[in-house]
Amino acid sequence: MAKRKSSKKLYFAYGSCMDYEGRVTTDGYADDFSFQGIAQLNDYEFRLNKIASDQMHAYANIRKKSSSVVYGYLFEISNRAEIYLDRREGYPSHYTKKSVTVYLDGKEYTNVLVYVAKSNRVCQVQLPVSSSYFHELLRGSEQLPEPYRTNFRSYLKDCYRGQLYHYSDENTAFIQSNPEFYSLTRDMTLFLGNDNQLAENMQISPEMFRIMVKLTEMAFRNELDLGHLIPRELLKKLNHEFQSKKELLNS
């Protein structure tokens, strides 16, 4: 297999930087990235497990896994682009740099730059991705080969809509003691997601909003006892209105 050498540095993008026409361009670095093609990185797998600075969301990462493959965009980049990437990826605090070998069109490319999350920045439980990051990855994955693209997008959508943020583990003490509240809150989260238009069409009433706030405040104070009449009736009213409005939207 032929090895390909370049006078410029090569960079392998597997996450949001695949969205070349997004922030790379709007940040003014379009001329510093030269797209070479879709490359293959062997014995690694793609994960959404890098903890964001807000501690509530996840970013892209890769980790070693035998016989797995990660596809991404191979770029030739300038020194200016590498400085930009260091800043964008939070190097060296959040991501570290590695040199890997990738394959493109039957050629082997060595000494390719890739960013990998530091071990102390990796989630122990699955966190969701933000709306803006979700759409960056969705746009960036457009040229990835099948079936990798379908699997990539399925995993991405699961992380976008499939988590109730901090409660990805359903065996926590809070969830065990408040299963009805958790179940309803989870249903509302999964139904509405981050879709502002859907929330607007649902026409959430002021009463529904006040009940949700009240129950959430009680939960945060560890005072939500659904064995008592008042919180149980509040939960019943909230559930009734949510189910009624959901049925209207689906009809």
Coordinates of N, CA and C in Angstrom, one line a residue:
M1 N 0.8 -1.2 0.0 CA 0.0 0.0 0.0 C 0.9 1.2 0.0
A2 N 0.6 2.2 -0.9 CA 1.4 3.4 -1.0 C 1.2 4.3 0.2
K3 N 2.3 4.9 0.7 CA 2.2 5.9 1.7 C 2.3 7.3 1.1
R4 N 1.4 8.2 1.7 CA 1.3 9.5 1.1 C 1.9 10.5 2.1
K5 N 2.9 11.3 1.6 CA 3.5 12.3 2.4 C 3.0 13.7 2.0
S6 N 3.0 14.7 2.9 CA 2.5 16.0 2.6 C 3.4 17.0 3.3
S7 N 3.7 18.1 2.6 CA 4.5 19.2 3.3 C 3.7 19.9 4.3
K8 N 2.3 19.8 4.3 CA 1.5 20.4 5.3 C 1.0 19.4 6.2
K9 N 0.5 19.8 7.4 CA 0.0 18.9 8.4 C -1.3 18.3 8.0
L10 N -1.5 17.1 8.3 CA -2.8 16.4 8.0 C -3.6 16.3 9.3
Y11 N -4.9 16.6 9.2 CA -5.8 16.6 10.3 C -7.0 15.7 10.0
F12 N -7.4 14.9 11.0 CA -8.5 14.0 10.9 C -9.7 14.5 11.7
A13 N -10.8 14.9 11.1 CA -11.9 15.4 11.8 C -13.0 14.4 11.9
Y14 N -13.5 14.1 13.1 CA -14.6 13.0 13.2 C -15.8 13.6 13.9
G15 N -15.8 14.8 14.3 CA -16.9 15.4 15.1 C -17.4 16.7 14.4
S16 N -17.6 17.7 15.2 CA -18.2 19.0 14.7 C -17.4 19.7 13.6
C17 N -16.1 19.4 13.5 CA -15.2 20.0 12.5 C -15.5 19.4 11.1
M18 N -16.2 18.3 11.1 CA -16.6 17.8 9.7 C -17.6 18.8 9.1
D19 N -18.3 19.6 9.9 CA -19.2 20.7 9.4 C -18.4 21.9 9.0
Y20 N -17.6 21.7 7.9 CA -16.7 22.6 7.3 C -17.3 24.0 7.1
E21 N -18.5 24.0 6.5 CA -19.2 25.2 6.2 C -19.8 25.9 7.4
G22 N -19.7 25.3 8.6 CA -20.2 25.8 9.8 C -19.2 26.8 10.4
R23 N -18.8 26.4 11.6 CA -17.9 27.4 12.4 C -16.5 27.6 11.7
V24 N -16.0 26.5 11.1 CA -14.7 26.7 10.5 C -14.7 27.9 9.5
T25 N -15.8 27.9 8.7 CA -15.9 29.0 7.7 C -16.3 30.3 8.3
T26 N -17.3 30.3 9.2 CA -17.8 31.5 9.8 C -16.8 32.1 10.8
D27 N -15.9 31.3 11.3 CA -14.8 31.8 12.1 C -13.6 32.4 11.3
G28 N -13.7 32.2 10.0 CA -12.7 32.9 9.1 C -11.5 32.0 8.8
Y29 N -11.7 30.6 8.8 CA -10.6 29.8 8.6 C -10.8 28.8 7.4
A30 N -11.7 29.2 6.5 CA -12.0 28.3 5.4 C -10.7 28.1 4.5
D31 N -9.9 29.1 4.3 CA -8.7 28.9 3.4 C -7.6 28.1 4.1
D32 N -7.8 27.9 5.4 CA -6.7 27.1 6.1 C -7.0 25.6 6.2
F33 N -8.1 25.2 5.6 CA -8.5 23.8 5.6 C -8.7 23.3 4.2
S34 N -7.9 22.4 3.7 CA -8.0 21.8 2.4 C -8.5 20.4 2.5
F35 N -9.8 20.2 2.0 CA -10.4 18.9 2.1 C -9.8 17.9 1.2
Q36 N -9.4 16.7 1.7 CA -8.7 15.7 0.9 C -9.6 14.5 0.6
G37 N -10.6 14.3 1.5 CA -11.5 13.2 1.2 C -12.0 12.5 2.5
I38 N -12.8 11.5 2.4 CA -13.3 10.8 3.6 C -12.3 9.7 3.9
A39 N -11.8 9.7 5.1 CA -10.7 8.8 5.5 C -11.2 7.8 6.6
Q40 N -10.5 6.7 6.8 CA -10.9 5.7 7.7 C -9.8 5.5 8.7
L41 N -10.2 5.5 10.0 CA -9.3 5.3 11.1 C -9.6 3.9 11.7
N42 N -8.7 3.0 11.7 CA -9.0 1.6 12.2 C -8.7 1.5 13.7
D43 N -9.4 0.5 14.3 CA -9.2 0.2 15.7 C -9.6 1.3 16.7
Y44 N -10.5 2.1 16.3 CA -11.1 3.2 17.1 C -12.6 3.1 17.0
E45 N -13.3 3.7 18.0 CA -14.7 3.8 17.8 C -15.1 5.3 18.2
F46 N -16.2 5.7 17.6 CA -16.7 7.1 17.9 C -17.6 7.0 19.1
R47 N -17.4 8.0 20.0 CA -18.3 8.1 21.2 C -18.6 9.6 21.4
L48 N -19.8 9.8 22.0 CA -20.2 11.1 22.5 C -20.1 11.1 24.0
N49 N -18.9 11.2 24.5 CA -18.6 11.0 25.9 C -17.6 12.0 26.5
K50 N -17.4 13.1 25.8 CA -16.5 14.2 26.3 C -17.4 15.2 27.1
I51 N -17.1 15.4 28.3 CA -17.9 16.3 29.2 C -17.7 17.7 28.7
A52 N -18.8 18.4 28.4 CA -18.7 19.8 28.0 C -18.4 20.7 29.3
S53 N -18.0 21.9 29.0 CA -17.6 22.8 30.1 C -18.8 23.1 31.1
D54 N -20.0 23.0 30.5 CA -21.2 23.2 31.4 C -21.5 22.0 32.3
Q55 N -20.8 20.9 32.1 CA -21.0 19.7 32.9 C -22.4 19.0 32.6
M56 N -23.1 19.5 31.6 CA -24.5 19.0 31.3 C -24.6 18.3 30.0
H57 N -23.6 18.6 29.1 CA -23.7 18.1 27.7 C -22.4 17.3 27.3
A58 N -22.5 16.6 26.2 CA -21.4 15.8 25.8 C -20.9 16.2 24.4
Y59 N -19.6 16.0 24.2 CA -19.0 16.3 22.9 C -18.4 15.0 22.3
A60 N -18.0 15.1 21.1 CA -17.5 13.9 20.4 C -16.1 13.5 20.9
N61 N -15.8 12.2 20.8 CA -14.5 11.7 21.2 C -14.3 10.4 20.5
I62 N -13.1 9.9 20.5 CA -12.8 8.5 19.9 C -12.0 7.8 21.0
R63 N -12.2 6.5 21.0 CA -11.4 5.6 21.9 C -11.0 4.3 21.2
K64 N -9.9 3.7 21.6 CA -9.4 2.5 21.0 C -10.4 1.4 21.2
K65 N -10.7 0.7 20.1 CA -11.5 -0.6 20.1 C -11.1 -1.4 18.9
S66 N -10.6 -2.6 19.2 CA -10.1 -3.5 18.2 C -11.3 -3.8 17.2
S67 N -10.9 -3.8 15.9 CA -11.8 -4.2 14.8 C -12.9 -3.1 14.5
S68 N -12.9 -2.0 15.3 CA -13.9 -0.9 15.0 C -13.2 0.1 14.0
V69 N -14.1 0.9 13.4 CA -13.7 1.9 12.5 C -14.4 3.2 12.7
V70 N -13.6 4.3 12.6 CA -14.2 5.6 12.6 C -13.9 6.3 11.2
Y71 N -14.9 6.8 10.6 CA -14.8 7.6 9.4 C -14.9 9.1 9.7
G72 N -14.1 9.9 8.9 CA -14.1 11.3 9.1 C -13.5 12.0 7.9
Y73 N -13.3 13.3 8.1 CA -12.8 14.1 7.0 C -11.3 14.3 7.2
L74 N -10.6 14.1 6.1 CA -9.1 14.4 6.2 C -8.8 15.7 5.5
F75 N -8.2 16.6 6.3 CA -7.8 17.9 5.8 C -6.3 18.1 5.8
E76 N -5.8 18.9 4.9 CA -4.5 19.5 5.0 C -4.8 20.9 5.7
I77 N -4.0 21.2 6.7 CA -4.2 22.4 7.5 C -2.9 23.2 7.6
S78 N -3.1 24.5 7.8 CA -2.0 25.4 8.0 C -1.7 25.5 9.5
N79 N -0.5 26.1 9.8 CA -0.2 26.3 11.2 C -1.2 27.2 11.9
R80 N -1.8 28.1 11.2 CA -2.8 29.0 11.7 C -4.1 28.1 12.1
A81 N -4.4 27.2 11.3 CA -5.5 26.3 11.5 C -5.3 25.5 12.8
E82 N -4.1 25.0 13.0 CA -3.8 24.2 14.1 C -4.0 25.0 15.4
I83 N -3.5 26.2 15.4 CA -3.7 27.1 16.5 C -5.2 27.3 16.8
Y84 N -6.0 27.5 15.8 CA -7.4 27.6 15.9 C -8.0 26.4 16.5
L85 N -7.6 25.2 16.0 CA -8.1 23.9 16.5 C -7.8 23.7 18.0
D86 N -6.5 24.1 18.4 CA -6.1 24.0 19.8 C -7.0 24.8 20.7
R87 N -7.4 25.9 20.2 CA -8.3 26.8 21.0 C -9.7 26.2 21.1
R88 N -10.2 25.8 19.9 CA -11.5 25.3 19.8 C -11.7 24.0 20.6
E89 N -10.7 23.1 20.6 CA -10.8 21.8 21.3 C -10.4 21.9 22.7
G90 N -10.0 23.1 23.2 CA -9.6 23.2 24.6 C -8.3 22.5 24.9
Y91 N -7.4 22.4 23.9 CA -6.1 21.8 24.2 C -5.2 22.7 25.0
P92 N -4.5 22.2 26.0 CA -4.3 20.8 26.4 C -5.2 20.4 27.6
S93 N -6.1 21.3 28.0 CA -6.9 21.0 29.2 C -8.0 19.9 29.0
H94 N -8.7 20.0 27.8 CA -9.8 19.1 27.6 C -9.5 18.0 26.6
Y95 N -8.8 18.3 25.5 CA -8.4 17.3 24.6 C -6.8 17.2 24.5
T96 N -6.3 16.0 24.2 CA -4.9 15.9 23.9 C -4.7 15.6 22.4
K97 N -3.5 15.7 21.9 CA -3.2 15.5 20.5 C -2.6 14.1 20.3
K98 N -3.0 13.4 19.3 CA -2.4 12.2 18.9 C -2.0 12.1 17.5
S99 N -1.1 11.3 17.1 CA -0.7 11.1 15.7 C -1.1 9.7 15.3
V100 N -2.0 9.6 14.3 CA -2.6 8.3 13.9 C -2.3 8.1 12.4
T101 N -2.7 6.9 12.0 CA -2.6 6.5 10.6 C -4.0 6.3 10.1
V102 N -4.3 6.9 9.0 CA -5.7 6.8 8.4 C -5.5 6.3 6.9
Y103 N -6.6 5.9 6.3 CA -6.6 5.3 5.0 C -7.6 6.0 4.1
L104 N -7.2 6.4 2.9 CA -8.1 7.1 2.0 C -7.8 6.6 0.5
D105 N -8.8 6.1 -0.1 CA -8.6 5.6 -1.5 C -7.4 4.7 -1.7
G106 N -7.3 3.8 -0.8 CA -6.2 2.8 -0.9 C -4.8 3.3 -0.5
K107 N -4.7 4.5 0.0 CA -3.4 5.0 0.4 C -3.4 5.2 1.9
E108 N -2.2 5.0 2.4 CA -2.0 5.1 3.9 C -1.4 6.5 4.2
Y109 N -2.0 7.2 5.1 CA -1.6 8.5 5.5 C -1.1 8.5 7.0
T110 N 0.2 8.7 7.2 CA 0.8 8.6 8.5 C 0.9 10.0 9.2
N111 N 1.2 10.0 10.5 CA 1.4 11.2 11.2 C 0.2 12.2 11.1
V112 N -1.0 11.7 11.1 CA -2.2 12.5 11.0 C -2.6 13.0 12.4
L113 N -2.9 14.3 12.5 CA -3.3 14.9 13.8 C -4.7 14.5 14.1
V114 N -5.0 14.1 15.3 CA -6.4 13.9 15.8 C -6.4 14.3 17.3
Y115 N -7.6 14.8 17.7 CA -7.8 15.3 19.1 C -8.6 14.2 19.8
V116 N -8.2 13.8 21.0 CA -8.8 12.8 21.8 C -9.0 13.3 23.2
A117 N -10.2 13.1 23.8 CA -10.5 13.7 25.1 C -9.6 13.1 26.1
K118 N -9.2 13.9 27.1 CA -8.4 13.5 28.2 C -9.3 12.6 29.1
S119 N -8.7 11.6 29.8 CA -9.4 10.6 30.5 C -10.2 11.3 31.6
N120 N -9.8 12.4 32.2 CA -10.5 13.0 33.3 C -11.7 13.9 32.8
R121 N -11.8 13.9 31.4 CA -12.9 14.7 30.8 C -13.9 13.8 30.1
V122 N -13.9 12.5 30.4 CA -14.8 11.5 29.8 C -16.0 11.2 30.8
C123 N -17.2 11.2 30.2 CA -18.4 11.0 31.0 C -18.4 9.5 31.5
Q124 N -18.9 9.4 32.7 CA -19.1 8.0 33.3 C -20.5 7.5 33.0
V125 N -21.4 8.5 32.7 CA -22.8 8.2 32.3 C -23.0 9.0 31.0
Q126 N -24.0 8.6 30.2 CA -24.3 9.3 29.0 C -25.0 10.6 29.2
L127 N -24.4 11.7 28.7 CA -25.0 13.0 28.8 C -25.5 13.3 27.4
P128 N -26.5 14.2 27.3 CA -27.1 14.6 26.0 C -26.2 15.6 25.3
V129 N -26.4 15.7 24.0 CA -25.7 16.7 23.2 C -26.7 17.9 23.1
S130 N -26.1 19.1 22.9 CA -26.9 20.3 22.8 C -27.5 20.4 21.4
S131 N -28.5 21.2 21.3 CA -29.2 21.4 20.0 C -28.2 21.8 18.9
S132 N -27.4 22.9 19.2 CA -26.5 23.4 18.2 C -25.5 22.4 17.8
Y133 N -25.0 21.6 18.8 CA -24.0 20.6 18.5 C -24.6 19.4 17.7
F134 N -25.8 19.1 18.0 CA -26.5 18.0 17.3 C -26.6 18.4 15.8
H135 N -26.9 19.6 15.5 CA -27.1 20.0 14.1 C -25.7 20.1 13.4
E136 N -24.7 20.5 14.1 CA -23.4 20.5 13.5 C -22.9 19.1 13.1
L137 N -23.1 18.1 14.0 CA -22.8 16.7 13.7 C -23.7 16.2 12.5
L138 N -24.9 16.5 12.5 CA -25.8 16.1 11.5 C -25.4 16.5 10.1
R139 N -25.1 17.8 10.1 CA -24.6 18.4 8.8 C -23.3 17.8 8.4
G140 N -22.4 17.7 9.3 CA -21.0 17.2 9.0 C -21.0 15.7 8.6
S141 N -22.0 14.9 9.0 CA -22.0 13.5 8.7 C -22.6 13.2 7.3
E142 N -23.0 14.2 6.6 CA -23.7 14.0 5.3 C -22.9 13.2 4.3
Q143 N -21.6 13.3 4.3 CA -20.8 12.6 3.3 C -20.2 11.3 3.8
L144 N -20.5 10.9 5.0 CA -19.9 9.7 5.6 C -20.5 8.5 4.8
P145 N -19.7 7.4 4.7 CA -20.2 6.2 4.0 C -21.3 5.4 4.8
E146 N -22.1 4.7 4.1 CA -23.1 3.8 4.7 C -22.4 2.4 5.0
P147 N -22.8 1.7 6.0 CA -23.8 2.0 7.0 C -23.4 2.9 8.2
Y148 N -22.1 3.3 8.1 CA -21.5 4.1 9.2 C -22.4 5.3 9.5
R149 N -22.8 6.0 8.4 CA -23.5 7.3 8.6 C -24.9 7.0 9.3
T150 N -25.6 6.0 8.9 CA -26.9 5.7 9.6 C -26.7 5.4 11.0
N151 N -25.6 4.6 11.3 CA -25.4 4.2 12.7 C -24.9 5.4 13.5
F152 N -24.1 6.3 12.9 CA -23.6 7.5 13.5 C -24.8 8.4 13.9
R153 N -25.7 8.6 12.9 CA -26.9 9.5 13.2 C -27.9 8.9 14.2
S154 N -28.0 7.6 14.2 CA -28.9 6.9 15.1 C -28.4 7.1 16.5
Y155 N -27.1 7.0 16.7 CA -26.5 7.2 18.1 C -26.6 8.6 18.5
L156 N -26.4 9.5 17.5 CA -26.5 11.0 17.8 C -27.9 11.3 18.2
K157 N -28.9 10.8 17.5 CA -30.3 11.2 17.9 C -30.7 10.6 19.2
D158 N -30.1 9.4 19.6 CA -30.4 8.9 20.9 C -29.9 9.8 22.0
C159 N -28.7 10.4 21.7 CA -28.1 11.2 22.7 C -28.7 12.6 22.7
Y160 N -29.4 13.0 21.7 CA -30.1 14.3 21.6 C -31.4 14.3 22.3
R161 N -32.2 13.2 22.1 CA -33.6 13.1 22.6 C -33.8 12.0 23.6
G162 N -32.9 11.1 23.8 CA -33.1 9.9 24.5 C -32.7 10.0 26.0
Q163 N -32.2 11.1 26.5 CA -31.8 11.1 27.9 C -32.5 12.2 28.6
L164 N -32.8 11.9 29.9 CA -33.4 12.9 30.8 C -32.2 13.6 31.5
Y165 N -31.3 14.2 30.7 CA -30.2 14.9 31.2 C -29.5 14.1 32.4
H166 N -29.5 14.6 33.6 CA -28.7 14.0 34.6 C -29.1 12.6 35.0
Y167 N -30.4 12.2 34.7 CA -30.9 10.9 35.2 C -30.8 9.8 34.1
S168 N -29.6 9.5 33.6 CA -29.5 8.4 32.6 C -29.5 7.1 33.4
D169 N -29.2 7.1 34.7 CA -29.3 5.8 35.4 C -30.6 5.8 36.2
E170 N -31.5 4.8 35.8 CA -32.8 4.8 36.4 C -32.8 4.1 37.7
N171 N -31.7 3.8 38.3 CA -31.6 3.2 39.6 C -31.2 4.1 40.7
T172 N -31.2 5.4 40.5 CA -30.8 6.4 41.5 C -31.9 6.4 42.6
A173 N -31.5 6.9 43.8 CA -32.4 7.0 44.9 C -33.6 7.9 44.6
F174 N -33.3 9.0 43.9 CA -34.4 9.9 43.6 C -35.4 9.3 42.7
I175 N -35.0 8.6 41.7 CA -36.0 7.9 40.8 C -36.7 6.8 41.4
Q176 N -36.0 6.0 42.3 CA -36.7 4.9 43.0 C -37.8 5.4 43.9
S177 N -37.6 6.6 44.6 CA -38.5 7.1 45.5 C -39.6 8.0 44.8
N178 N -39.4 8.4 43.5 CA -40.3 9.2 42.8 C -40.6 8.7 41.4
P179 N -40.9 7.5 41.2 CA -41.0 6.9 39.9 C -42.1 7.6 39.0
E180 N -43.2 8.0 39.6 CA -44.3 8.6 38.8 C -43.8 9.9 38.3
F181 N -43.2 10.7 39.1 CA -42.7 12.1 38.7 C -41.7 11.9 37.6
Y182 N -40.7 11.0 37.9 CA -39.7 10.8 36.9 C -40.2 10.3 35.6
S183 N -41.2 9.4 35.6 CA -41.8 8.8 34.4 C -42.5 9.9 33.6
L184 N -43.2 10.8 34.2 CA -43.9 11.9 33.5 C -42.9 12.9 33.0
T185 N -42.0 13.3 33.8 CA -41.0 14.3 33.4 C -40.2 13.7 32.2
R186 N -39.9 12.4 32.2 CA -39.1 11.8 31.1 C -40.0 11.8 29.8
D187 N -41.3 11.5 30.0 CA -42.1 11.5 28.8 C -42.2 12.9 28.2
M188 N -42.4 13.9 29.1 CA -42.4 15.3 28.5 C -41.2 15.7 27.9
T189 N -40.0 15.3 28.4 CA -38.7 15.6 27.8 C -38.5 15.0 26.5
L190 N -38.9 13.7 26.4 CA -38.7 13.0 25.1 C -39.7 13.5 24.1
F191 N -40.9 13.9 24.5 CA -41.9 14.3 23.5 C -41.5 15.7 23.0
L192 N -41.1 16.6 23.9 CA -40.8 18.0 23.5 C -39.4 18.1 22.9
G193 N -38.5 17.3 23.5 CA -37.1 17.5 23.1 C -36.6 18.9 23.2
N194 N -35.9 19.4 22.2 CA -35.5 20.8 22.2 C -36.3 21.6 21.1
D195 N -37.5 21.1 20.7 CA -38.3 21.6 19.6 C -39.1 22.8 20.1
N196 N -38.7 24.0 20.0 CA -39.4 25.2 20.5 C -40.8 25.3 19.8
Q197 N -40.8 24.9 18.5 CA -42.1 25.0 17.7 C -43.1 24.1 18.3
L198 N -42.7 22.9 18.6 CA -43.6 21.9 19.2 C -44.1 22.4 20.5
A199 N -43.3 22.9 21.4 CA -43.7 23.4 22.7 C -44.7 24.6 22.5
E200 N -44.5 25.4 21.5 CA -45.4 26.5 21.2 C -46.7 26.0 20.7
N201 N -46.7 25.0 19.8 CA -48.0 24.5 19.3 C -48.8 23.8 20.4
M202 N -48.0 23.3 21.4 CA -48.7 22.6 22.5 C -49.5 23.5 23.4
Q203 N -49.2 24.8 23.3 CA -49.9 25.9 24.1 C -49.9 25.5 25.6
I204 N -48.8 25.4 26.2 CA -48.7 25.0 27.6 C -49.4 26.1 28.4
S205 N -50.3 25.8 29.3 CA -51.0 26.8 30.0 C -50.2 27.3 31.2
P206 N -50.5 28.5 31.7 CA -49.7 29.0 32.9 C -49.9 28.0 34.1
E207 N -51.0 27.4 34.2 CA -51.2 26.5 35.3 C -50.3 25.2 35.2
M208 N -50.2 24.7 34.0 CA -49.3 23.6 33.7 C -47.9 23.9 34.1
F209 N -47.5 25.1 33.7 CA -46.1 25.6 33.9 C -45.8 25.7 35.4
R210 N -46.8 26.3 36.1 CA -46.7 26.5 37.6 C -46.6 25.2 38.3
I211 N -47.4 24.2 37.9 CA -47.3 22.9 38.6 C -46.0 22.3 38.3
M212 N -45.5 22.3 37.1 CA -44.2 21.7 36.8 C -43.1 22.4 37.6
V213 N -43.1 23.7 37.7 CA -42.1 24.4 38.5 C -42.2 24.0 40.0
K214 N -43.4 24.0 40.5 CA -43.6 23.6 41.9 C -43.1 22.2 42.2
L215 N -43.5 21.3 41.4 CA -43.0 19.9 41.7 C -41.5 19.8 41.5
T216 N -40.9 20.5 40.6 CA -39.5 20.4 40.4 C -38.8 21.1 41.6
E217 N -39.3 22.2 42.1 CA -38.7 22.8 43.3 C -38.8 21.8 44.5
M218 N -39.9 21.2 44.7 CA -40.0 20.2 45.8 C -39.0 19.0 45.6
A219 N -38.8 18.6 44.3 CA -37.9 17.5 44.1 C -36.4 17.9 44.4
F220 N -36.1 19.2 44.0 CA -34.7 19.7 44.3 C -34.5 19.8 45.8
R221 N -35.5 20.1 46.6 CA -35.4 20.3 48.0 C -35.5 18.9 48.7
N222 N -35.7 17.9 47.9 CA -35.9 16.5 48.5 C -37.1 16.5 49.4
E223 N -38.1 17.2 49.0 CA -39.4 17.3 49.8 C -40.6 16.7 49.0
L224 N -40.3 16.1 47.8 CA -41.4 15.6 47.0 C -41.8 14.2 47.5
D225 N -42.9 14.2 48.2 CA -43.5 13.0 48.8 C -44.8 12.7 48.2
L226 N -44.9 11.8 47.2 CA -46.1 11.6 46.5 C -47.1 10.7 47.3
G227 N -46.8 10.4 48.5 CA -47.7 9.8 49.4 C -48.7 10.8 50.0
H228 N -48.3 12.1 49.9 CA -49.2 13.2 50.4 C -50.1 13.7 49.4
L229 N -51.3 14.1 49.8 CA -52.4 14.5 48.9 C -52.0 15.6 47.9
I230 N -51.4 16.7 48.4 CA -51.2 17.9 47.6 C -50.3 17.6 46.4
P231 N -49.0 17.1 46.6 CA -48.2 16.8 45.5 C -48.7 15.7 44.6
R232 N -49.5 14.7 45.1 CA -50.1 13.7 44.3 C -51.1 14.3 43.3
E233 N -52.0 15.2 43.9 CA -53.0 15.8 43.1 C -52.4 16.8 42.0
L234 N -51.3 17.5 42.4 CA -50.6 18.3 41.4 C -50.0 17.5 40.3
L235 N -49.5 16.3 40.6 CA -48.9 15.4 39.6 C -50.0 14.9 38.7
K236 N -51.2 14.6 39.2 CA -52.3 14.1 38.4 C -52.8 15.1 37.5
K237 N -52.9 16.4 37.9 CA -53.3 17.5 37.1 C -52.3 17.7 36.0
L238 N -51.0 17.7 36.3 CA -50.0 17.9 35.3 C -50.1 16.8 34.2
N239 N -50.2 15.6 34.7 CA -50.2 14.4 33.8 C -51.5 14.5 32.9
H240 N -52.6 14.9 33.4 CA -53.8 15.0 32.7 C -53.7 16.0 31.6
E241 N -53.2 17.2 31.9 CA -53.1 18.3 30.9 C -52.1 17.9 29.8
F242 N -51.0 17.3 30.2 CA -50.0 16.9 29.2 C -50.5 15.9 28.3
Q243 N -51.1 14.8 28.8 CA -51.7 13.8 27.9 C -52.8 14.3 27.0
S244 N -53.6 15.2 27.5 CA -54.7 15.8 26.7 C -54.1 16.6 25.5
K245 N -53.1 17.5 25.8 CA -52.5 18.3 24.8 C -51.7 17.5 23.8
K246 N -51.1 16.4 24.3 CA -50.3 15.5 23.4 C -51.3 14.8 22.4
E247 N -52.4 14.4 22.9 CA -53.4 13.7 22.0 C -53.9 14.7 21.0
L248 N -54.1 16.0 21.4 CA -54.6 17.0 20.4 C -53.6 17.2 19.3
L249 N -52.3 17.3 19.7 CA -51.3 17.5 18.7 C -51.2 16.3 17.7
N250 N -51.4 15.1 18.3 CA -51.2 13.9 17.5 C -52.4 13.5 16.6
S251 N -53.5 14.2 16.9 CA -54.8 13.9 16.2 C -54.9 14.6 14.8

